[in-house]
């Protein structure tokens, strides 16, 4: 099968593309900047912008299934012309679509629901395990993690979201469904630090921040004030959907969801004090 993956240079799209290649499918990746894309040689790269559907006809050519993100990756805003996007996919002969989202359904999902496309909604209400990379620099430099709030999260390995997307895009029986995806366990910050410490073999201290201190930490990162308000509320009173463990990953893929200890083993290098401060980091949700 030939599959187009949008957001393929990002955390989830990249995992979906890798999983599809591993399963023997042909993958085309959509990006606004083809020359800058760092993807495996086996992945074909196509230029285009989801916010401008008229740029996508070449990318849609000969494609059977599409993995979509429901926002404009350039601005994080909702897609402005979703109905036209859906119409162009139908005209191109595409039959199957997945959408990835972390919030409520929007205009894209509404357009897909009204269409003839076989569509599956992938909903991720929890944080990614890769968000722990936001602690990497302070662990390397200080052996310290600073957190705010009594948060719990059934965080998910980003590769599991990619695996579910690949399964749904290439097999029958998933159309018209919403799959809510979580990891196999819910953790507090202290739980995560314990696993990081044990796996890395180093002592990690934990400092709890006040809300004012957390806001002061987030502001220099360039987050807009509404997003900082969201982060503060999420950490202060985490919604039940963020820590409720569901068996969806195993139900769809036929294997257990990956554990946080597995993720840490894969990313030990990012937390090593021997590495430079330029090692990968990510915002902590």
PDB file of N, CA and C in Angstrom, residues 19 23 159-165 167 174 247-258:
ATOM      1  N   UNK A  19       7.046   2.907  11.094  1.00  0.00           N
ATOM      2  CA  UNK A  19       6.317   1.656  11.267  1.00  0.00           C
ATOM      3  C   UNK A  19       5.758   1.148   9.940  1.00  0.00           C
ATOM      4  N   UNK A  23       6.740  -2.367   7.956  1.00  0.00           N
ATOM      5  CA  UNK A  23       5.750  -3.353   7.523  1.00  0.00           C
ATOM      6  C   UNK A  23       5.750  -3.582   6.019  1.00  0.00           C
ATOM      7  N   UNK A 159       5.960   5.819  19.746  1.00  0.00           N
ATOM      8  CA  UNK A 159       5.979   4.750  18.756  1.00  0.00           C
ATOM      9  C   UNK A 159       4.686   3.934  18.776  1.00  0.00           C
ATOM     10  N   UNK A 160       4.009   3.885  19.920  1.00  0.00           N
ATOM     11  CA  UNK A 160       2.735   3.163  19.980  1.00  0.00           C
ATOM     12  C   UNK A 160       1.648   3.898  19.206  1.00  0.00           C
ATOM     13  N   UNK A 161       1.669   5.231  19.220  1.00  0.00           N
ATOM     14  CA  UNK A 161       0.709   5.979  18.412  1.00  0.00           C
ATOM     15  C   UNK A 161       0.979   5.716  16.939  1.00  0.00           C
ATOM     16  N   UNK A 162       2.256   5.716  16.559  1.00  0.00           N
ATOM     17  CA  UNK A 162       2.612   5.403  15.180  1.00  0.00           C
ATOM     18  C   UNK A 162       2.208   4.003  14.773  1.00  0.00           C
ATOM     19  N   UNK A 163       2.351   3.047  15.688  1.00  0.00           N
ATOM     20  CA  UNK A 163       1.988   1.667  15.389  1.00  0.00           C
ATOM     21  C   UNK A 163       0.483   1.515  15.187  1.00  0.00           C
ATOM     22  N   UNK A 164      -0.303   2.195  16.026  1.00  0.00           N
ATOM     23  CA  UNK A 164      -1.757   2.153  15.865  1.00  0.00           C
ATOM     24  C   UNK A 164      -2.148   2.783  14.527  1.00  0.00           C
ATOM     25  N   UNK A 165      -1.557   3.925  14.191  1.00  0.00           N
ATOM     26  CA  UNK A 165      -1.863   4.575  12.913  1.00  0.00           C
ATOM     27  C   UNK A 165      -1.542   3.656  11.746  1.00  0.00           C
ATOM     28  N   UNK A 167      -1.369   0.359  11.693  1.00  0.00           N
ATOM     29  CA  UNK A 167      -2.309  -0.764  11.688  1.00  0.00           C
ATOM     30  C   UNK A 167      -3.643  -0.354  11.089  1.00  0.00           C
ATOM     31  N   UNK A 174     -11.583  -0.688  10.913  1.00  0.00           N
ATOM     32  CA  UNK A 174     -11.374   0.403  11.863  1.00  0.00           C
ATOM     33  C   UNK A 174     -12.154   1.670  11.508  1.00  0.00           C
ATOM     34  N   UNK A 247      -6.861  -0.005  27.385  1.00  0.00           N
ATOM     35  CA  UNK A 247      -6.152  -1.079  26.698  1.00  0.00           C
ATOM     36  C   UNK A 247      -6.163  -0.949  25.175  1.00  0.00           C
ATOM     37  N   UNK A 248      -6.399   0.240  24.650  1.00  0.00           N
ATOM     38  CA  UNK A 248      -6.613   0.407  23.216  1.00  0.00           C
ATOM     39  C   UNK A 248      -5.410  -0.013  22.387  1.00  0.00           C
ATOM     40  N   UNK A 249      -4.203   0.367  22.815  1.00  0.00           N
ATOM     41  CA  UNK A 249      -3.012   0.041  22.028  1.00  0.00           C
ATOM     42  C   UNK A 249      -2.887  -1.462  21.827  1.00  0.00           C
ATOM     43  N   UNK A 250      -3.031  -2.222  22.902  1.00  0.00           N
ATOM     44  CA  UNK A 250      -2.912  -3.675  22.772  1.00  0.00           C
ATOM     45  C   UNK A 250      -4.077  -4.247  21.976  1.00  0.00           C
ATOM     46  N   UNK A 251      -5.257  -3.653  22.131  1.00  0.00           N
ATOM     47  CA  UNK A 251      -6.407  -4.142  21.387  1.00  0.00           C
ATOM     48  C   UNK A 251      -6.272  -3.961  19.889  1.00  0.00           C
ATOM     49  N   UNK A 252      -5.643  -2.865  19.470  1.00  0.00           N
ATOM     50  CA  UNK A 252      -5.485  -2.588  18.037  1.00  0.00           C
ATOM     51  C   UNK A 252      -4.266  -3.294  17.459  1.00  0.00           C
ATOM     52  N   UNK A 253      -3.145  -3.252  18.177  1.00  0.00           N
ATOM     53  CA  UNK A 253      -1.889  -3.776  17.616  1.00  0.00           C
ATOM     54  C   UNK A 253      -1.642  -5.245  17.934  1.00  0.00           C
ATOM     55  N   UNK A 254      -2.331  -5.763  18.964  1.00  0.00           N
ATOM     56  CA  UNK A 254      -2.115  -7.151  19.342  1.00  0.00           C
ATOM     57  C   UNK A 254      -0.913  -7.373  20.231  1.00  0.00           C
ATOM     58  N   UNK A 255      -0.325  -6.306  20.748  1.00  0.00           N
ATOM     59  CA  UNK A 255       0.800  -6.443  21.681  1.00  0.00           C
ATOM     60  C   UNK A 255       0.677  -5.375  22.762  1.00  0.00           C
ATOM     61  N   UNK A 256       1.296  -5.581  23.917  1.00  0.00           N
ATOM     62  CA  UNK A 256       1.156  -4.617  25.014  1.00  0.00           C
ATOM     63  C   UNK A 256       1.748  -3.256  24.657  1.00  0.00           C
ATOM     64  N   UNK A 257       1.173  -2.218  25.236  1.00  0.00           N
ATOM     65  CA  UNK A 257       1.746  -0.886  25.085  1.00  0.00           C
ATOM     66  C   UNK A 257       3.114  -0.840  25.751  1.00  0.00           C
ATOM     67  N   UNK A 258       4.024  -0.089  25.177  1.00  0.00           N
ATOM     68  CA  UNK A 258       5.381   0.019  25.706  1.00  0.00           C
ATOM     69  C   UNK A 258       5.393   0.771  27.046  1.00  0.00           C
TER      70      UNK A 258
END
